[in-house]
Amino acid sequence: MDIKKVGGLFLVLVVLLGTCFANAPKITKVAPGIWKIRCGEPEKIVPTAYQCYKMKKDALAEMPRIKSAPIDLSNISFKTRTRGCTVDLPLNDTERLFGFGLQINSFDQRGLRKQLITNAYPIGNVGFTHAPVPFYVSTKGYGVYVDTARYVAFYCGSHPKLAEADKNQAANTTEAGDTPADLYKPREINSNVVSVDVPGAQGVDIYVFAGPAMKDAVARYNLFSGGGTLPPMWGLGVKYRCEKDFDAANALRLAKYFREKHLPINMFGLEPMWQTGVYPCSYVWHKEKFPDPDAFISEIIGMNYKLNLWEHVYVRWDSPLYKPLMHLSGDYTVWGGLVPDFTLEKTRNIFGSYHEENLVKKGVTAFKIDECDNSNYAQAKKPWGFPECSEFPSGTDGEQMHNMLGVLYQRTMQEIFDRNNMRTYGDVRASGALAAPYSFTLYSDMYDDEVYMRMGLNASFSGLLWSPEIRQTSSIPDLIRRVQQACFSPQLTFNSWMIDNPPWLQFDRAKNNRNEFLENAEEVENMCREIMRVRMSLIPYLYANFAKYYWQGKPPFRALVMDYTNDTATYNIDDESMVGDSLLFAPFFKGRNKRTVYLPKGNWYCFWTHQKFKGGQEYQIEMGLDKCPVFVKDNSILPIAEPVEYVDKDTMFKLTVYAFGKNPKPITLIEDDGETLDFQKGKYNTVKLTWSNGSGQIARKGPYKGKRYEIIKWVHID
Ligand code: GAL
């Protein structure tokens, strides 16, 4: 053969091999139990590039030791295409998948196509949500995170590829599918592949998180994100947001009413009209409605409330922020307002410093950051978001910005509190990847209580917190059941932005705004107060569970499947929740007083009566309006505080400690000032409560000088 030809062939071979290797995914271990698989050439604008908090390496090192990757990493394949790139990940026959952020209309995601588009109005169960997260976790005990801000689609074992289908033709087609009628019969067409379609990118980083258990994989993802948030103690109390047009006099009148009536409300929120203009926002106090903002703030604080202000991200032409942000914003507007490019530190600093000087330093402790969720994508005539083709000074495009804006906005606001050594607990309407460290709960304009429950459980798989807020309702039972649902959630919020008076005085919006109160308004108010008091009594317990979120990445509110992965009966339970390690909550929906409750294996005790139930089965539970199904797990120690009306840095909780079962496991409470970040530097005590030999013991350790817990009584229940 001609030597030149051989040389030529050799060159072609080298180039081909080179391309092959360049395309072969590159695997690195980034932390104990976490692997990164670099596929092709990832984009620069991805969620990990804007992480504010560092991965918690020490905590990851404390997790169960993992010898090898939980899935065969060499089995992950990657391909670039003109439309973007695709990654295929293996699945076995039995594993089920959960996650993808605040999913709304589906729970077990195996067999579904999920497209992660930030949007407040979901369409079916295709994946649109206020808070999409490209992370899923498998019942096989591992998780997968795809580091992209694109409208990524996950085909979760839903679409067999040709090679796979060809092998399984018999199973997939001939058993059913012979006639047109078969098309409409439910049939499972299964694939053992998750195909991830990343449009617009020539590469992507995939992270695989080991378990061994499903909840460990979730914890590793949260620790990779920087650990969960530990909200201020007051944040775990009750929040009330008043009517959207309220002025100072109206707000103060209501705030005084709550104190007179001993309603334990800890945070008071103003809705839009504290500002001069709101769609878009000026971020300037309304001169007629709030002529003396300083005096207003000091009165609110004087009544022991924390003040929370509503706003959104789009900057109004007459706002002091308009000029400084003009050249740091996207090339499209929303309601004529600027869309600041929060990927840039400079933008975050300008926006943040303004809020810091004019609001936080004056006493505002939290914000409700609205409208960052590309609302309303589902309606062509409501352009409440910027186009996907928007361009931002950083090079970010509209699509990427939509999927990151919620998190970037949270970062911008939380950085203010961080640099002032303060904690916050705010509200946000959009979130996304790697958000666990942010002290915000998600809320929505949707209002179905069953859907709310599923959203909260789905949120728990990927570092998000969900607030099923209470607005006006359709009946007294509906109101009470909703308050109970909020009581056992990350945040008990009354969002009365559409009603002048509290919903317990009149649930009907029109009547409420005409000051026509219920005949039994006082009775309903008393019932609501009792539920709020239950919430206040749980604060030490909830705080301890949030501390586990912070230090161990363990979600404080979570789906049962995370704790009971070996029990396949939990895989479809999207209407019961673990509240911390020891409580199981199953709300009554639509004002009902009866429902089926599944209790996993082991003994359970009714939270109210202490009646014992044997788990591993379903029960029909019926209760009056004043109670809802809450069960305590066997062998738990549960501290219940005498409810206080608000929490501040000196609040001392008087505890009755209940030890359940034959072998109660200790619980460790966290004792600190509850509102600064000093705990991050070790300024806290652990207060370990143990039950042994028929008596309770308390062991306090740590440098914190104050005392938050006093034990009044121990009670053993078996
Ligand atoms: C909505 C928000 C509501 C309320 C309202 C005020 O976007 O979801 O909770 O704040 O704005 O205009």
XYZ file of C-alpha atoms and ligand atoms in Angstrom:
730
model
C 0.000 0.000 0.000
C 1.093 3.510 -0.775
C 2.827 4.980 2.262
C 0.941 8.256 1.835
C -2.393 6.413 1.987
C -1.366 4.593 5.175
C -0.329 7.913 6.712
C -3.662 9.417 5.689
C -5.641 6.531 7.173
C -3.648 6.740 10.382
C -4.443 10.426 10.669
C -8.159 9.800 10.150
C -8.016 7.097 12.831
C -6.283 9.427 15.291
C -8.815 12.181 14.650
C -11.698 9.737 15.044
C -10.290 8.294 18.261
C -9.555 11.807 19.486
C -13.138 12.875 18.868
C -14.355 9.746 20.602
C -12.266 10.406 23.694
C -13.066 14.098 23.681
C -16.700 13.046 23.723
C -16.298 10.317 26.338
C -17.704 11.479 29.665
C -14.974 12.365 32.166
C -15.604 11.069 35.671
C -14.237 12.721 38.826
C -15.075 12.202 42.462
C -15.884 15.604 43.980
C -16.687 14.623 47.574
C -17.476 11.479 49.557
C -20.330 9.802 47.705
C -20.542 12.417 44.920
C -19.292 11.951 41.370
C -19.166 14.455 38.560
C -19.499 13.225 34.995
C -18.427 15.901 32.556
C -20.069 15.399 29.208
C -18.731 17.454 26.314
C -18.210 21.129 26.895
C -20.681 22.512 29.433
C -22.008 26.041 29.253
C -20.623 28.709 31.569
C -24.012 29.903 32.761
C -25.127 27.056 34.992
C -26.463 26.968 38.573
C -23.170 25.818 40.154
C -21.485 28.955 38.789
C -23.719 31.103 41.024
C -23.617 29.117 44.220
C -23.356 31.425 47.184
C -22.681 28.783 49.809
C -19.921 26.225 49.733
C -20.509 22.518 49.675
C -20.492 21.153 53.263
C -17.518 18.823 52.867
C -17.168 18.030 56.572
C -20.763 16.934 56.834
C -20.402 14.814 53.711
C -17.382 13.119 55.248
C -19.561 12.117 58.227
C -22.110 10.335 56.041
C -22.129 6.547 55.543
C -18.978 5.484 53.708
C -19.461 4.626 50.085
C -17.029 2.334 48.277
C -18.244 2.613 44.735
C -20.646 4.641 42.639
C -24.299 3.672 43.139
C -24.871 3.178 39.412
C -22.537 2.027 36.702
C -21.095 5.376 35.630
C -19.577 3.870 32.507
C -23.140 3.161 31.464
C -23.910 6.865 31.140
C -23.785 7.884 27.506
C -23.655 11.279 25.920
C -24.275 12.712 22.495
C -24.174 16.201 21.045
C -26.749 17.141 18.462
C -27.497 20.333 16.586
C -30.326 21.091 19.038
C -28.130 20.568 22.093
C -26.980 17.468 23.875
C -28.474 14.313 25.328
C -27.382 12.163 28.226
C -28.753 8.656 28.789
C -28.690 7.179 32.278
C -29.532 3.604 33.209
C -32.588 2.487 35.179
C -33.459 -0.951 36.486
C -36.894 -2.528 36.186
C -38.179 -1.760 39.643
C -36.789 1.590 40.691
C -39.105 4.595 40.968
C -38.048 8.221 40.571
C -38.978 11.312 42.584
C -37.982 14.961 42.543
C -37.631 17.640 39.829
C -38.476 20.406 42.286
C -41.902 21.702 43.215
C -43.785 19.328 40.904
C -47.505 19.877 40.969
C -49.566 17.196 39.264
C -47.446 14.072 39.601
C -45.502 12.355 42.380
C -43.747 9.163 41.243
C -42.128 10.450 38.047
C -41.077 7.119 36.500
C -42.627 6.720 33.073
C -43.209 10.455 32.628
C -41.701 13.197 30.516
C -40.805 16.170 32.687
C -39.806 19.417 31.091
C -38.409 21.898 33.548
C -39.794 25.282 32.603
C -40.202 27.865 35.324
C -43.829 28.834 35.278
C -46.506 29.583 37.831
C -49.374 28.014 35.908
C -48.714 24.351 35.262
C -50.106 22.579 32.247
C -51.018 18.972 33.062
C -48.130 17.066 34.544
C -45.436 17.919 32.025
C -43.144 19.501 34.553
C -43.861 23.229 34.546
C -43.548 24.637 38.036
C -42.497 27.752 39.943
C -39.462 25.861 41.111
C -38.059 23.288 38.712
C -34.943 21.447 39.852
C -33.012 19.177 37.482
C -32.467 16.628 40.261
C -34.125 13.266 40.751
C -33.722 10.622 43.367
C -34.342 6.921 42.969
C -35.795 4.380 45.377
C -32.596 2.466 44.613
C -30.839 4.997 46.823
C -29.045 7.456 44.576
C -29.674 10.888 43.074
C -28.773 12.611 39.796
C -28.332 16.345 39.333
C -27.951 17.899 35.878
C -26.167 21.235 36.122
C -28.096 23.308 33.622
C -30.327 26.375 33.512
C -31.878 25.254 30.234
C -35.447 24.069 29.744
C -34.161 20.564 30.148
C -36.447 17.580 29.543
C -36.168 14.282 31.404
C -37.701 11.242 29.742
C -37.961 9.137 32.879
C -38.040 5.678 31.401
C -40.958 6.830 29.273
C -39.679 6.510 25.713
C -37.878 3.305 24.688
C -35.128 3.834 22.145
C -35.110 1.723 19.027
C -32.450 -0.750 20.155
C -34.246 -1.291 23.456
C -37.736 -1.499 21.942
C -36.494 -3.891 19.279
C -35.414 -6.341 21.981
C -38.763 -6.018 23.746
C -41.130 -5.886 20.817
C -43.280 -8.651 22.215
C -43.718 -6.972 25.580
C -44.286 -3.532 24.202
C -46.565 -4.097 21.293
C -48.109 -7.461 20.657
C -49.753 -8.034 24.053
C -51.690 -4.849 23.573
C -51.694 -2.566 20.584
C -53.335 -4.743 17.950
C -56.351 -2.509 17.483
C -56.985 1.252 17.602
C -58.974 0.763 20.812
C -55.804 -0.459 22.529
C -54.346 2.993 22.133
C -56.676 4.300 24.807
C -56.199 1.444 27.250
C -53.717 2.087 30.020
C -50.568 0.194 29.217
C -47.048 0.548 30.447
C -44.429 1.092 27.816
C -41.326 0.951 29.824
C -37.790 1.916 29.134
C -34.754 1.329 31.293
C -33.208 4.621 30.314
C -33.597 8.198 31.556
C -32.881 10.416 28.566
C -31.966 13.970 29.470
C -32.373 16.445 26.650
C -30.446 19.679 27.213
C -31.272 22.132 24.444
C -28.779 24.762 23.399
C -25.763 23.211 25.124
C -22.848 21.279 23.708
C -22.172 19.627 27.013
C -23.297 19.328 30.595
C -22.046 18.217 34.001
C -23.979 15.412 35.633
C -23.580 14.767 39.357
C -24.398 11.394 40.857
C -25.115 11.236 44.602
C -24.826 7.997 46.510
C -27.133 6.925 49.378
C -27.024 4.211 50.526
C -30.625 5.105 51.391
C -32.807 7.416 49.313
C -32.856 10.000 52.099
C -29.030 9.960 52.200
C -28.901 10.776 48.494
C -31.216 13.740 49.117
C -29.069 14.797 52.078
C -25.917 14.620 49.954
C -27.535 16.802 47.296
C -28.543 19.334 49.970
C -25.045 19.336 51.476
C -23.570 19.763 48.008
C -25.854 22.829 47.698
C -24.377 24.222 50.938
C -26.682 22.556 53.499
C -30.273 23.364 54.368
C -31.371 26.605 55.993
C -31.809 27.079 59.719
C -34.457 29.811 59.865
C -34.615 32.216 62.785
C -36.684 30.766 65.607
C -39.312 33.471 65.151
C -39.701 32.368 61.531
C -41.128 29.067 62.684
C -44.027 30.908 64.322
C -47.022 32.398 62.493
C -47.016 34.997 59.714
C -49.924 37.230 58.770
C -49.962 39.285 55.559
C -52.522 42.068 55.439
C -54.666 43.451 52.636
C -52.846 44.787 49.563
C -53.965 48.435 49.904
C -53.575 48.784 53.663
C -52.045 51.990 54.936
C -50.161 52.456 58.213
C -53.319 53.089 60.227
C -55.050 49.954 58.956
C -52.006 47.794 59.427
C -51.440 49.032 62.980
C -55.102 48.591 63.863
C -54.896 44.941 62.819
C -51.541 44.377 64.510
C -52.992 45.744 67.763
C -56.062 43.561 67.384
C -53.888 40.431 67.222
C -52.085 41.367 70.422
C -55.332 42.234 72.224
C -56.768 38.889 71.223
C -53.575 36.994 72.162
C -53.237 35.609 68.676
C -49.690 34.245 68.496
C -48.503 35.963 65.353
C -44.804 36.573 64.940
C -44.401 38.240 61.575
C -46.496 40.964 60.015
C -46.388 41.355 56.255
C -47.317 44.314 54.097
C -48.524 43.565 50.590
C -47.847 45.780 47.505
C -49.109 49.211 48.434
C -46.472 50.151 50.972
C -44.766 51.425 47.813
C -45.496 54.342 45.508
C -45.788 52.042 42.495
C -45.807 48.289 42.279
C -46.156 46.798 38.786
C -43.229 47.512 38.311
C -41.840 48.327 41.751
C -40.409 51.567 43.111
C -39.171 50.165 46.465
C -40.050 53.549 47.969
C -42.526 54.023 50.810
C -45.902 55.393 49.737
C -45.972 58.968 50.962
C -49.700 59.225 51.788
C -50.236 55.725 53.083
C -47.028 55.589 55.131
C -46.081 59.202 55.818
C -43.635 58.231 58.577
C -42.175 54.809 57.785
C -39.713 54.910 60.699
C -42.499 55.497 63.200
C -44.574 52.735 61.583
C -41.718 50.248 61.751
C -40.954 51.064 65.341
C -44.603 50.588 66.344
C -44.736 47.213 64.619
C -41.479 46.112 66.201
C -42.643 47.544 69.524
C -45.549 45.081 69.400
C -43.018 42.275 68.917
C -43.623 41.606 65.274
C -41.029 41.100 62.586
C -41.835 43.144 59.505
C -41.952 41.553 56.060
C -42.354 43.605 52.861
C -43.738 42.486 49.501
C -41.937 43.376 46.314
C -40.871 41.882 43.033
C -37.879 42.101 40.817
C -38.972 44.461 38.025
C -37.696 48.006 38.572
C -39.922 51.009 37.896
C -38.798 54.044 35.870
C -39.129 56.399 38.858
C -37.381 54.099 41.328
C -34.005 55.261 42.701
C -32.737 51.892 41.452
C -33.704 52.522 37.826
C -30.733 54.576 36.707
C -28.038 52.584 38.516
C -29.451 49.333 37.103
C -30.293 50.531 33.602
C -27.103 49.133 32.073
C -27.117 46.051 34.255
C -30.455 44.759 33.040
C -31.881 42.676 30.216
C -32.895 44.133 26.854
C -36.617 43.466 27.441
C -38.776 44.853 30.218
C -41.702 43.524 32.251
C -44.566 45.993 32.746
C -42.023 48.492 31.457
C -39.697 47.751 34.378
C -36.077 46.674 34.267
C -35.116 43.034 34.678
C -31.877 43.253 36.659
C -29.115 40.821 35.761
C -28.606 39.194 39.142
C -25.930 36.885 37.808
C -23.637 39.925 38.158
C -22.245 40.725 41.579
C -22.442 44.423 40.813
C -26.190 44.209 40.178
C -26.776 42.216 43.345
C -24.774 44.750 45.319
C -26.630 47.783 43.996
C -30.040 46.190 44.501
C -29.009 44.730 47.865
C -27.333 47.858 49.268
C -30.382 49.941 48.479
C -32.570 47.512 50.422
C -30.010 47.287 53.185
C -29.729 51.029 53.760
C -33.366 51.966 53.260
C -35.215 48.983 54.659
C -33.161 46.357 56.528
C -31.193 48.847 58.611
C -34.488 50.529 59.475
C -35.912 47.312 60.893
C -37.312 45.203 58.044
C -36.456 41.559 58.696
C -37.803 39.722 55.672
C -39.153 40.137 52.159
C -41.750 38.447 50.046
C -40.147 38.310 46.628
C -42.897 37.840 44.083
C -43.304 37.459 40.322
C -39.948 35.871 39.523
C -41.596 32.766 38.026
C -42.309 33.714 34.407
C -45.960 34.210 35.163
C -48.146 33.839 33.133
C -46.557 31.653 30.475
C -49.762 29.746 29.811
C -51.648 32.837 28.603
C -50.518 34.681 25.522
C -52.071 37.957 26.573
C -50.401 38.174 29.940
C -46.778 38.980 29.299
C -45.768 38.978 32.944
C -42.329 37.674 32.169
C -39.534 38.515 29.725
C -39.014 36.601 26.465
C -36.668 33.657 26.175
C -34.679 35.594 23.570
C -33.839 38.299 26.107
C -30.175 39.136 26.429
C -28.523 40.148 29.659
C -25.208 41.986 30.040
C -23.564 38.838 31.464
C -24.435 36.896 28.317
C -27.245 35.037 30.077
C -30.301 34.549 27.867
C -33.974 34.709 28.823
C -34.381 30.949 29.122
C -31.454 30.592 31.504
C -32.561 33.642 33.468
C -36.063 32.243 33.955
C -34.703 29.047 35.437
C -32.276 30.881 37.739
C -34.040 34.124 38.659
C -35.802 32.823 41.765
C -32.571 31.528 43.264
C -30.541 34.595 42.242
C -33.168 36.864 43.784
C -33.058 34.876 47.023
C -29.293 35.143 46.972
C -29.409 38.919 46.440
C -31.692 39.380 49.435
C -30.094 36.827 51.737
C -26.642 38.344 51.194
C -27.955 41.517 52.866
C -28.881 39.608 56.003
C -25.676 37.559 55.944
C -23.483 40.636 55.993
C -25.501 42.046 58.894
C -25.242 38.815 60.894
C -29.016 38.398 60.779
C -31.266 35.551 59.780
C -34.365 36.018 57.673
C -37.317 33.825 56.675
C -38.977 35.203 53.577
C -41.389 34.158 50.848
C -40.490 33.529 47.220
C -42.553 32.502 44.201
C -39.792 30.854 42.178
C -36.805 28.749 43.026
C -34.592 26.171 41.433
C -31.392 24.203 41.680
C -29.129 24.236 44.753
C -31.536 26.356 46.797
C -31.462 24.495 50.144
C -29.402 27.172 51.973
C -31.886 29.939 51.214
C -34.245 30.904 53.998
C -37.379 31.327 51.939
C -40.550 29.297 51.531
C -42.303 28.948 48.205
C -45.936 29.941 47.738
C -48.343 30.062 44.817
C -51.468 31.642 43.438
C -53.007 28.192 42.989
C -55.249 27.161 45.801
C -56.114 23.458 45.943
C -55.223 21.934 49.287
C -54.584 18.419 47.930
C -52.296 19.771 45.241
C -50.603 21.927 47.894
C -49.774 18.822 49.884
C -48.224 17.062 46.904
C -46.222 20.177 46.047
C -44.782 20.241 49.558
C -43.784 16.589 49.398
C -42.236 16.942 45.953
C -40.330 20.017 47.153
C -38.766 17.916 49.901
C -36.814 15.794 47.402
C -34.784 18.703 46.088
C -33.943 21.259 48.747
C -37.092 23.395 48.675
C -39.567 24.472 51.355
C -43.233 24.930 50.603
C -45.801 27.106 52.345
C -49.471 26.093 51.849
C -50.732 29.552 52.709
C -54.265 30.338 53.840
C -56.320 32.931 51.998
C -60.064 33.379 52.004
C -61.867 30.040 51.914
C -65.209 28.476 51.048
C -66.490 27.417 54.481
C -65.502 27.258 58.129
C -64.362 23.616 57.893
C -62.329 24.474 54.776
C -60.654 27.326 56.663
C -59.863 25.234 59.727
C -58.502 22.308 57.714
C -56.269 24.685 55.789
C -54.936 26.243 58.973
C -54.133 22.750 60.235
C -52.322 21.960 56.997
C -50.229 25.129 57.314
C -49.560 24.354 60.978
C -47.686 21.182 60.026
C -45.759 22.751 57.151
C -42.525 24.767 56.907
C -44.427 28.031 57.420
C -47.842 28.902 58.865
C -48.886 31.876 56.733
C -52.166 33.731 56.440
C -52.021 35.593 53.156
C -54.953 37.990 53.463
C -53.917 40.174 50.543
C -57.483 40.089 49.195
C -59.386 40.578 52.449
C -59.555 43.426 54.945
C -60.290 41.279 57.974
C -58.795 38.003 59.158
C -60.392 35.008 57.424
C -61.577 33.594 60.748
C -63.967 36.536 61.147
C -65.405 35.922 57.680
C -64.115 33.408 55.145
C -66.212 34.828 52.286
C -64.209 37.470 50.443
C -67.030 39.827 49.457
C -68.636 39.750 52.900
C -65.275 40.088 54.600
C -64.586 43.269 52.682
C -68.012 44.607 53.620
C -67.208 43.957 57.290
C -70.020 41.404 57.558
C -68.737 38.932 60.077
C -69.725 35.343 60.804
C -72.246 34.849 63.572
C -69.802 32.589 65.360
C -66.713 34.623 64.419
C -65.388 34.480 67.960
C -65.682 30.708 68.095
C -63.865 30.355 64.761
C -61.185 32.762 65.937
C -60.714 30.652 69.065
C -60.304 27.539 66.953
C -57.707 29.220 64.759
C -55.886 30.514 67.817
C -55.713 26.981 69.202
C -54.084 25.706 66.011
C -51.603 28.582 66.053
C -50.811 27.667 69.648
C -50.097 24.085 68.564
C -47.635 25.514 66.061
C -45.960 27.625 68.762
C -45.697 24.553 71.006
C -43.772 22.716 68.305
C -41.101 25.381 67.744
C -38.286 23.720 69.778
C -38.953 20.407 68.004
C -39.109 22.040 64.557
C -35.980 24.056 65.251
C -34.110 20.839 66.141
C -35.236 19.284 62.872
C -34.246 22.342 60.849
C -30.830 22.135 62.523
C -30.514 18.671 60.946
C -31.355 20.255 57.605
C -28.560 22.741 58.145
C -25.891 20.361 59.437
C -26.876 17.058 57.848
C -28.905 18.065 54.806
C -31.924 16.123 56.066
C -35.202 17.753 54.951
C -37.376 18.737 57.937
C -40.648 18.024 56.079
C -40.610 15.089 53.722
C -42.480 12.404 51.851
C -42.889 9.045 53.602
C -41.030 7.228 50.832
C -37.831 8.921 51.989
C -38.025 7.364 55.446
C -39.658 4.086 54.417
C -38.133 3.291 51.045
C -38.295 -0.448 51.734
C -42.059 -0.207 52.071
C -43.415 0.016 48.518
C -46.815 1.068 49.894
C -45.292 4.512 50.538
C -44.370 5.078 46.875
C -47.747 6.528 46.023
C -48.438 8.371 49.242
C -48.611 11.997 48.210
C -51.005 13.112 50.936
C -49.110 12.360 54.158
C -45.935 13.946 55.386
C -43.178 13.357 57.891
C -42.832 16.468 60.018
C -39.366 16.102 61.434
C -38.198 12.657 62.470
C -41.065 11.802 64.794
C -44.376 13.131 63.485
C -46.571 11.927 60.651
C -49.250 14.356 59.428
C -52.192 13.468 57.200
C -54.426 16.488 56.540
C -58.159 16.434 56.020
C -58.796 18.085 52.668
C -61.782 20.166 51.497
C -63.085 20.624 55.005
C -63.677 16.887 55.465
C -63.447 15.055 58.774
C -62.698 11.521 57.546
C -59.897 9.970 55.546
C -57.703 6.932 55.064
C -54.307 7.142 56.706
C -51.500 4.705 56.022
C -49.127 4.155 58.918
C -45.821 2.491 58.030
C -44.576 -0.486 60.052
C -44.007 0.015 63.786
C -46.192 1.516 66.469
C -47.668 4.987 66.249
C -49.430 7.130 68.839
C -52.166 9.656 68.229
C -50.616 13.088 68.881
C -53.739 14.267 70.739
C -54.951 11.261 72.707
C -51.808 9.075 72.743
C -53.859 6.106 71.600
C -51.577 3.434 70.152
C -51.867 2.238 66.539
C -50.097 -0.672 64.921
C -48.393 0.356 61.676
C -48.039 -1.458 58.368
C -51.697 -0.848 57.552
C -54.341 1.701 56.660
C -56.877 3.205 59.046
C -60.078 5.122 58.504
C -59.640 8.133 60.733
C -62.502 10.405 61.713
C -62.038 13.488 63.886
C -63.896 16.654 64.872
C -62.900 20.012 63.439
C -60.517 20.773 66.278
C -58.222 17.809 65.542
C -56.477 16.381 62.512
C -54.541 13.155 61.979
C -51.077 13.516 63.507
C -49.173 10.502 64.776
C -46.027 10.163 66.832
C -43.540 7.516 65.843
C -42.716 4.822 68.367
C -39.591 5.401 70.461
C -39.570 9.146 69.944
C -38.932 11.880 72.460
C -41.161 14.831 71.705
C -40.740 18.163 73.517
C -43.923 20.232 73.607
C -43.583 23.870 74.682
C -46.083 26.023 76.503
C -47.113 28.255 73.609
C -45.787 31.806 73.689
C -47.331 34.705 71.758
C -44.150 35.466 69.841
C -40.528 34.388 69.899
C -37.640 36.753 70.433
C -34.026 36.254 71.342
C -34.754 35.785 75.046
C -37.798 33.550 74.829
C -37.554 30.661 77.234
C -39.605 27.622 76.301
C -41.179 25.628 79.100
C -41.234 22.059 77.937
C -43.246 18.992 78.714
C -41.223 16.142 77.306
C -43.075 13.058 76.123
C -41.142 9.830 75.784
C -42.982 7.313 73.615
C -42.509 3.555 73.543
C -40.175 1.094 75.232
C -36.903 2.496 73.954
C -37.226 6.225 73.323
C -34.361 7.567 71.262
C -32.780 10.821 72.490
C -33.509 14.108 70.766
C -31.026 16.989 70.625
C -32.399 20.519 70.817
C -30.378 23.508 69.662
C -30.028 26.446 72.016
C -28.765 29.770 70.695
C -29.908 33.353 70.179
C -32.171 32.037 67.392
C -31.698 35.064 65.168
C -28.063 35.751 64.284
C -25.576 33.625 62.391
C -23.385 33.154 65.472
C -24.415 29.498 65.592
C -22.373 29.018 62.425
C -19.300 29.922 64.459
C -20.150 27.421 67.166
C -22.092 29.722 69.526
C -24.837 27.325 70.472
C -25.546 24.570 72.948
C -26.832 21.135 72.272
C -29.486 20.099 74.748
C -29.838 16.340 74.677
C -33.012 14.857 76.106
C -32.750 11.195 77.044
C -35.153 8.756 78.642
C -33.660 5.791 80.466
C -34.436 3.629 83.495
C -37.803 5.221 83.931
C -36.653 8.833 84.039
C -35.685 11.698 81.807
C -32.285 13.380 81.670
C -31.099 16.597 80.124
C -27.481 17.146 79.026
C -26.477 20.636 77.975
C -23.201 21.208 76.128
C -21.692 24.268 74.463
C -20.590 27.864 74.952
C -23.920 29.663 74.588
C -24.669 31.518 77.829
C -28.410 31.944 77.522
C -31.057 29.367 78.330
C -33.953 28.658 75.972
C -35.400 25.487 77.434
C -36.659 24.568 80.832
C -38.197 21.185 81.461
C -41.373 21.296 83.444
C -42.386 17.684 83.220
C -41.500 14.308 81.721
C -44.244 11.940 80.633
C -43.690 8.362 79.536
C -46.257 6.869 77.175
C -46.314 3.260 76.167
C -49.476 37.993 43.712
C -49.038 37.120 44.884
C -50.052 37.300 46.000
C -50.147 38.755 46.354
C -50.447 39.607 45.128
C -50.438 41.084 45.451
O -48.585 37.928 42.673
O -48.950 35.773 44.508
O -49.675 36.526 47.117
O -48.954 39.160 46.964
O -49.513 39.358 44.123
O -50.702 41.876 44.333
